[in-house]
Each structure stands twice: as structure tokens, then as C-alpha cells.
PDB file of N, CA and C in Angstrom:
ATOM      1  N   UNK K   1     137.518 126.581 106.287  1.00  0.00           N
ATOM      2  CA  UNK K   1     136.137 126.166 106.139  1.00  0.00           C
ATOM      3  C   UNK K   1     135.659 125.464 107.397  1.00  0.00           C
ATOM      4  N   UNK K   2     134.257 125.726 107.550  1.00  0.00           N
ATOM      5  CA  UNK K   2     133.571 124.760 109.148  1.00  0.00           C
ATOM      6  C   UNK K   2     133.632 123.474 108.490  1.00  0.00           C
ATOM      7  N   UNK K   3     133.558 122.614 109.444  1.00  0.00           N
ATOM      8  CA  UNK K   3     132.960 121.255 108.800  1.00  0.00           C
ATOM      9  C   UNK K   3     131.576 120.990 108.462  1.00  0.00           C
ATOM     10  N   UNK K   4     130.834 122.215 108.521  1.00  0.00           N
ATOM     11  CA  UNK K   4     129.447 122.030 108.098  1.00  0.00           C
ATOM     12  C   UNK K   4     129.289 122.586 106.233  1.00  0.00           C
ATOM     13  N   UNK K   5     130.326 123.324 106.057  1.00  0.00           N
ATOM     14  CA  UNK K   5     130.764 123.980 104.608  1.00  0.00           C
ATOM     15  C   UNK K   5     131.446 122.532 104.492  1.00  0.00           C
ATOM     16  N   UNK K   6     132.435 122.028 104.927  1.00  0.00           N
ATOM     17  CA  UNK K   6     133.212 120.690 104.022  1.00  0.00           C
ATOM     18  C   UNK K   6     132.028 120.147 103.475  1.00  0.00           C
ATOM     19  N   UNK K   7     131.194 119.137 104.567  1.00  0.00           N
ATOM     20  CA  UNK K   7     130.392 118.543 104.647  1.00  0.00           C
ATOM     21  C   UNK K   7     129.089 118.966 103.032  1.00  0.00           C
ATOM     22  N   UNK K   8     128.673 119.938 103.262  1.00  0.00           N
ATOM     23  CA  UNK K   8     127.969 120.361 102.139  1.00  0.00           C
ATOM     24  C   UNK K   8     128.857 120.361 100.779  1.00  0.00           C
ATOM     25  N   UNK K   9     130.236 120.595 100.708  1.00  0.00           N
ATOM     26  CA  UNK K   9     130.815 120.480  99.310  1.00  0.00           C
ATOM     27  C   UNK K   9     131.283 119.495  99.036  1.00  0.00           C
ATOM     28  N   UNK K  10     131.047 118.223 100.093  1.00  0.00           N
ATOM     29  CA  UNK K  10     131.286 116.507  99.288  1.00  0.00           C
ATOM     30  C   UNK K  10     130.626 116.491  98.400  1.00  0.00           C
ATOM     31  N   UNK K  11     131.225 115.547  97.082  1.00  0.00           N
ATOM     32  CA  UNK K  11     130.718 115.573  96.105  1.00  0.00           C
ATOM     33  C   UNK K  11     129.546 113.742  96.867  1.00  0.00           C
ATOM     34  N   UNK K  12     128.731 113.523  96.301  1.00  0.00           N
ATOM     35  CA  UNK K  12     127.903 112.589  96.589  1.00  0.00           C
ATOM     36  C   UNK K  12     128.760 111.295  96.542  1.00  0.00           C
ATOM     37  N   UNK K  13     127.993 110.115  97.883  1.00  0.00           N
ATOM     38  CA  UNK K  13     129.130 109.277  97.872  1.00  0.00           C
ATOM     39  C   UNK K  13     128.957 108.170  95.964  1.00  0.00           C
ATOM     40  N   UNK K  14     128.188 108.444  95.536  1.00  0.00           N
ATOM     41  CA  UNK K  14     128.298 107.442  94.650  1.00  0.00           C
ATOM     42  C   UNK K  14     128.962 108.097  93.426  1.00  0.00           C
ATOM     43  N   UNK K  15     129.349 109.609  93.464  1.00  0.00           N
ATOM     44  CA  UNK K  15     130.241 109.854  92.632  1.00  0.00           C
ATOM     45  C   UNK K  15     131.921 110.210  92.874  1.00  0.00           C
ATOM     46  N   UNK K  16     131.844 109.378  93.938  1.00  0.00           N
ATOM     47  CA  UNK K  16     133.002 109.373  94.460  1.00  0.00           C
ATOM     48  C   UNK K  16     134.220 108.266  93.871  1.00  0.00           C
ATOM     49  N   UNK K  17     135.836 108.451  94.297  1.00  0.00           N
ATOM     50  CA  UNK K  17     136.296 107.485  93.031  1.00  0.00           C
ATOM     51  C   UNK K  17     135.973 105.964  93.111  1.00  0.00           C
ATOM     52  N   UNK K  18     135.934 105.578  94.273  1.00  0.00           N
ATOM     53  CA  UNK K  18     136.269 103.950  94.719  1.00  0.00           C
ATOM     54  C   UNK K  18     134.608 103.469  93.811  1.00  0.00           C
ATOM     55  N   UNK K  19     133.533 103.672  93.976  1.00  0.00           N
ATOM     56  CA  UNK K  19     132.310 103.119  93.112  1.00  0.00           C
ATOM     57  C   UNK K  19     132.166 103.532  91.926  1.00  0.00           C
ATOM     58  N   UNK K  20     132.841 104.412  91.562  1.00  0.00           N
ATOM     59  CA  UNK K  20     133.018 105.158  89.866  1.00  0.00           C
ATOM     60  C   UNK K  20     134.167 104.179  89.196  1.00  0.00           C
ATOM     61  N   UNK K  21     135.541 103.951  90.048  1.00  0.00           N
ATOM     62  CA  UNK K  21     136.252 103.073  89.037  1.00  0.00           C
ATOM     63  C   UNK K  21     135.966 101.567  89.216  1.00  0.00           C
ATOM     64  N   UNK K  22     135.278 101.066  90.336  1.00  0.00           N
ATOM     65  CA  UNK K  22     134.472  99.530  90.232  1.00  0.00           C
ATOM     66  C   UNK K  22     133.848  99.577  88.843  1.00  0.00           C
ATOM     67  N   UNK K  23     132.430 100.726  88.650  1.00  0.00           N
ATOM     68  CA  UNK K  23     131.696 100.650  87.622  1.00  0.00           C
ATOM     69  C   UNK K  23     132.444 100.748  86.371  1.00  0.00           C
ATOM     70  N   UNK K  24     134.031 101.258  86.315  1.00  0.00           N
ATOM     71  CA  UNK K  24     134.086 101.434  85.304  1.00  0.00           C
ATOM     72  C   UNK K  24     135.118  99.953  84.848  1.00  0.00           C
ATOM     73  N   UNK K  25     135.483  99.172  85.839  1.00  0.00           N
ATOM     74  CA  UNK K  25     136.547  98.295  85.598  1.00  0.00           C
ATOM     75  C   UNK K  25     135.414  96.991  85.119  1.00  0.00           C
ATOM     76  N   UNK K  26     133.843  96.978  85.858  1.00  0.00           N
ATOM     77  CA  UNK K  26     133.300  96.129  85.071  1.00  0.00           C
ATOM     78  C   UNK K  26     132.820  96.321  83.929  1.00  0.00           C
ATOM     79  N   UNK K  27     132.618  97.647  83.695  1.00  0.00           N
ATOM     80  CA  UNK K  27     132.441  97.778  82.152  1.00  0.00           C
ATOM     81  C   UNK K  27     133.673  97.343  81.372  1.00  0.00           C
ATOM     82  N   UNK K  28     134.862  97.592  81.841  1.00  0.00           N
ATOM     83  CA  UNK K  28     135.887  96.857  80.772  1.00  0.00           C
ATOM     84  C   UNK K  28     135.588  95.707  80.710  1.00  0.00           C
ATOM     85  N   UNK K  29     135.245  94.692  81.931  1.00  0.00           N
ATOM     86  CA  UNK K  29     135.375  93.050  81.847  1.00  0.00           C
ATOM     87  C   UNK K  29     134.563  92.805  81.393  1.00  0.00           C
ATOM     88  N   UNK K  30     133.214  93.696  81.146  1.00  0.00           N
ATOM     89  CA  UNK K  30     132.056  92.945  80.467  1.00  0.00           C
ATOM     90  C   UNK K  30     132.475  93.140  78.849  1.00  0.00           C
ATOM     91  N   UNK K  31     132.626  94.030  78.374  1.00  0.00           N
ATOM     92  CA  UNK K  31     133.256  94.686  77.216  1.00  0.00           C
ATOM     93  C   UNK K  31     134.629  93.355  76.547  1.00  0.00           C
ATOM     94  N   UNK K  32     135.450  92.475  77.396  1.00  0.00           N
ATOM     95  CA  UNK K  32     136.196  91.643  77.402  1.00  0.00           C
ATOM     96  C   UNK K  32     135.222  90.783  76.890  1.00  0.00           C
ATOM     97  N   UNK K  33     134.200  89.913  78.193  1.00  0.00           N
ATOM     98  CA  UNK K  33     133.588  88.787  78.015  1.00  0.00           C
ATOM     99  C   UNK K  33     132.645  89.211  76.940  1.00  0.00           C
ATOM    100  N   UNK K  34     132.424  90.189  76.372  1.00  0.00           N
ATOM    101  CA  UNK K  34     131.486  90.457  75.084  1.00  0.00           C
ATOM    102  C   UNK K  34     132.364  90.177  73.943  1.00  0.00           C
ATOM    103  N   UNK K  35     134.030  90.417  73.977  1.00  0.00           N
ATOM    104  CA  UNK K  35     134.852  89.974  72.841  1.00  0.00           C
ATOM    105  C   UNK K  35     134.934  88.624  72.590  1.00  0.00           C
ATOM    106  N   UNK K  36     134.932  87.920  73.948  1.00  0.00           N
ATOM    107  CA  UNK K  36     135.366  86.387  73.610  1.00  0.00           C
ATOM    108  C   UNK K  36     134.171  85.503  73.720  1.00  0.00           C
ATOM    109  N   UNK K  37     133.319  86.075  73.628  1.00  0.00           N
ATOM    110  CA  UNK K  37     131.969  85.094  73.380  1.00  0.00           C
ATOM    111  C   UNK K  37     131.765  84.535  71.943  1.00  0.00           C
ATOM    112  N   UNK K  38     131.248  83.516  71.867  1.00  0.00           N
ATOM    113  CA  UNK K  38     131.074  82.681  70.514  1.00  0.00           C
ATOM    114  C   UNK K  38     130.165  83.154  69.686  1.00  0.00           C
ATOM    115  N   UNK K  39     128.807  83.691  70.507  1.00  0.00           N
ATOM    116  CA  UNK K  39     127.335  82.686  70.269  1.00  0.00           C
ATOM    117  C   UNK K  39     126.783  84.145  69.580  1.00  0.00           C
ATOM    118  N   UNK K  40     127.228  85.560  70.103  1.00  0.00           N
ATOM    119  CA  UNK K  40     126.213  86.606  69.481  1.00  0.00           C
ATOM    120  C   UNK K  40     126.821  87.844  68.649  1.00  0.00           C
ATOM    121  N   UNK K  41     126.972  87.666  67.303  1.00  0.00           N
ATOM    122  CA  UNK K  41     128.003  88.460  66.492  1.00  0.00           C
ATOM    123  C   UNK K  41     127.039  90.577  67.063  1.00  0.00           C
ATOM    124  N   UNK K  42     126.152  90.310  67.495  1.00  0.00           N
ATOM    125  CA  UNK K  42     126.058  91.818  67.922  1.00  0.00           C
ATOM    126  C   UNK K  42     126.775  92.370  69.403  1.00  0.00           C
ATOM    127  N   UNK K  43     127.009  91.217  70.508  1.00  0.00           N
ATOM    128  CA  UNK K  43     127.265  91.673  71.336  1.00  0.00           C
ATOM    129  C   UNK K  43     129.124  91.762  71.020  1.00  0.00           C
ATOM    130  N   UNK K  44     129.686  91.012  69.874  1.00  0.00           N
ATOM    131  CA  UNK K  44     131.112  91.126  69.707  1.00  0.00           C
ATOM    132  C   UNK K  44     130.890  92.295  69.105  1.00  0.00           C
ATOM    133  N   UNK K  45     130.398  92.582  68.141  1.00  0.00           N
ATOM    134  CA  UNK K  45     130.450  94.167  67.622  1.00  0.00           C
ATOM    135  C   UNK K  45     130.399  95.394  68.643  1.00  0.00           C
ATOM    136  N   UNK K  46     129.829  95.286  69.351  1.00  0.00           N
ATOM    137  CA  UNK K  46     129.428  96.466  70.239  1.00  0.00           C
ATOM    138  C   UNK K  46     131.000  96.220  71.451  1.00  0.00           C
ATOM    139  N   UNK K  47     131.627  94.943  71.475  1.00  0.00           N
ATOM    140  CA  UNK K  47     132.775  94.644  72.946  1.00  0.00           C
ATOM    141  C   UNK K  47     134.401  95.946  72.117  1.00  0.00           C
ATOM    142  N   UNK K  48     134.257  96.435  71.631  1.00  0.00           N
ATOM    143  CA  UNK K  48     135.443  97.125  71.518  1.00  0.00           C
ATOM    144  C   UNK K  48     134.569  98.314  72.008  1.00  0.00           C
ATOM    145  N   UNK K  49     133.694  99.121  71.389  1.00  0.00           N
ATOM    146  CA  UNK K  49     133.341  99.736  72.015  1.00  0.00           C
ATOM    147  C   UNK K  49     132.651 100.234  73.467  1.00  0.00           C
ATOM    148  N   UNK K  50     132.644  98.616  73.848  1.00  0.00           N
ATOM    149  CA  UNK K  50     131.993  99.146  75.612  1.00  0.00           C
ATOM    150  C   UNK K  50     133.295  99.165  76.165  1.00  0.00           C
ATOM    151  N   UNK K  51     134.791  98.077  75.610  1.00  0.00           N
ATOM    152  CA  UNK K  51     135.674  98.579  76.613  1.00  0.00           C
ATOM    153  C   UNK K  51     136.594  99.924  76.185  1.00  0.00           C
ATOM    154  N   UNK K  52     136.277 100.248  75.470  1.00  0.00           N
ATOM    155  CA  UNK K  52     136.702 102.032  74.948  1.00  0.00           C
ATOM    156  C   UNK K  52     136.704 102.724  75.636  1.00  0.00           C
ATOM    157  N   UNK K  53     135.149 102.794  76.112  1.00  0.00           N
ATOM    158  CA  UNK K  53     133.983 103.507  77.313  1.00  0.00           C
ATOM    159  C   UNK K  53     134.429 103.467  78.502  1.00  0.00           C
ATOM    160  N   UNK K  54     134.666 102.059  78.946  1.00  0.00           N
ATOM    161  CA  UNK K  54     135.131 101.687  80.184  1.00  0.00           C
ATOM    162  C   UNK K  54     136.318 101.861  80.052  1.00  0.00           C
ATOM    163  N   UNK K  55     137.667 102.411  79.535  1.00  0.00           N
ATOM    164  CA  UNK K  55     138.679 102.422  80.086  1.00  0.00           C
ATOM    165  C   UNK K  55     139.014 104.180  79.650  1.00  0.00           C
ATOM    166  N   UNK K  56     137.757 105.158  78.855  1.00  0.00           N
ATOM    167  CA  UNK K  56     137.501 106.627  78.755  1.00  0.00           C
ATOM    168  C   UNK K  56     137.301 106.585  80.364  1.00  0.00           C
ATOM    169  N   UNK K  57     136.441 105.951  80.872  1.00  0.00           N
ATOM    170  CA  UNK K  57     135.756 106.811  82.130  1.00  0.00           C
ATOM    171  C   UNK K  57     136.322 106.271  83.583  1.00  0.00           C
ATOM    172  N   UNK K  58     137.542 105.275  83.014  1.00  0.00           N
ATOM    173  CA  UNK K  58     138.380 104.837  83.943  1.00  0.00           C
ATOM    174  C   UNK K  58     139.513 106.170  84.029  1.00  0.00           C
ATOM    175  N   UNK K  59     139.627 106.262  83.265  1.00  0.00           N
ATOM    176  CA  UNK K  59     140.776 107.260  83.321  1.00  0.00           C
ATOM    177  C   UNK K  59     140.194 108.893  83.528  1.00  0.00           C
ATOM    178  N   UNK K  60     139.064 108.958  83.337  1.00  0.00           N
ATOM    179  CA  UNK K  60     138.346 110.541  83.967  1.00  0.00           C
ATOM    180  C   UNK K  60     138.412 110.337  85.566  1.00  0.00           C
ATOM    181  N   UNK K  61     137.454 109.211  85.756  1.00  0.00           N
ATOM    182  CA  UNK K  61     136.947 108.731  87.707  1.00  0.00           C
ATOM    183  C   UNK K  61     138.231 109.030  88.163  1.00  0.00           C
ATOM    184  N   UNK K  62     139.753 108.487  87.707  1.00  0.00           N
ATOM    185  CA  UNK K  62     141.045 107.884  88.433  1.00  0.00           C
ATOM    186  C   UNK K  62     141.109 109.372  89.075  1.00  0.00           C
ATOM    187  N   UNK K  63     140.798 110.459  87.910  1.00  0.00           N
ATOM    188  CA  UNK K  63     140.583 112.397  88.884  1.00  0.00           C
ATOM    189  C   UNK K  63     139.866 112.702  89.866  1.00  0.00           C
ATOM    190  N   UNK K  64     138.606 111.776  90.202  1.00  0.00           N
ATOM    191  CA  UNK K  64     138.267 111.807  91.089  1.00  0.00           C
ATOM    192  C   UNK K  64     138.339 111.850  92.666  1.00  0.00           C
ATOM    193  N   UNK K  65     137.895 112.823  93.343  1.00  0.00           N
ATOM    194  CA  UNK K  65     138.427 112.439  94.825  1.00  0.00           C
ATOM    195  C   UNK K  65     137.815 111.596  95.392  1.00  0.00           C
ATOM    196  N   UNK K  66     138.517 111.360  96.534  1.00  0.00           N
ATOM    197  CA  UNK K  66     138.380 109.997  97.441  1.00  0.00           C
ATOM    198  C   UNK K  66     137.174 110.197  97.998  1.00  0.00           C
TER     199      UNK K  66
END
């Protein structure tokens, strides 16, 4: 391939892995700090399921190329 064909078949830099598994490691920690909060019985309901999410799309991105 030229490097003008590479170049065109990068996938975009923001779907690339290093900003895909950031986004997805703070969705786990927020998903955490949504479990151990006191004060709002909806945002504990919803913290198993955001870190579900976040550790589904941790483990898709990790396929991701560099």
C-alpha cells in the first residue's frame, strides 16, 4: 500500500484505542462513585449498570488498533 492508501484507511483518531479505553475506564469509575454514594438511590440503581457498560466496551476498544 502507498502511504497515501494507509493514510486514508486510519480509522479516525478519536476512535482509536488509547481515547476509547480512557472513555471507557471513566465510565467504570463513574459507575463505582455512583455505587458508593449515599445521597441518590437513582444514581445507585443505574451504578451496576454504567459499570457493566464500561467494562462491555472496555473489553471491545482493548481490539482496537493503536
Amino acid at each position: 500500500m502507498k502511504p497515501d492508501d494507509m493514510r486514508k484507511a486510519r480509522w479516525p483518531r478519536w476512535l482509536r484505542r488509547g481515547p476509547m479505553e480512557m472513555a471507557a475506564a471513566i465510565l467504570i469509575g463513574a459507575g463505582v462513585l455512583m455505587l458508593l454514594q449515599p445521597f441518590a438511590l437513582a444514581l445507585y440503581t443505574y451504578s451496576f449498570v454504567t459499570t457493566l457498560a464500561g467494562t462491555a466496551l472496555f473489553m471491545v476498544v482493548s481490539k482496537f488498533p493503536d
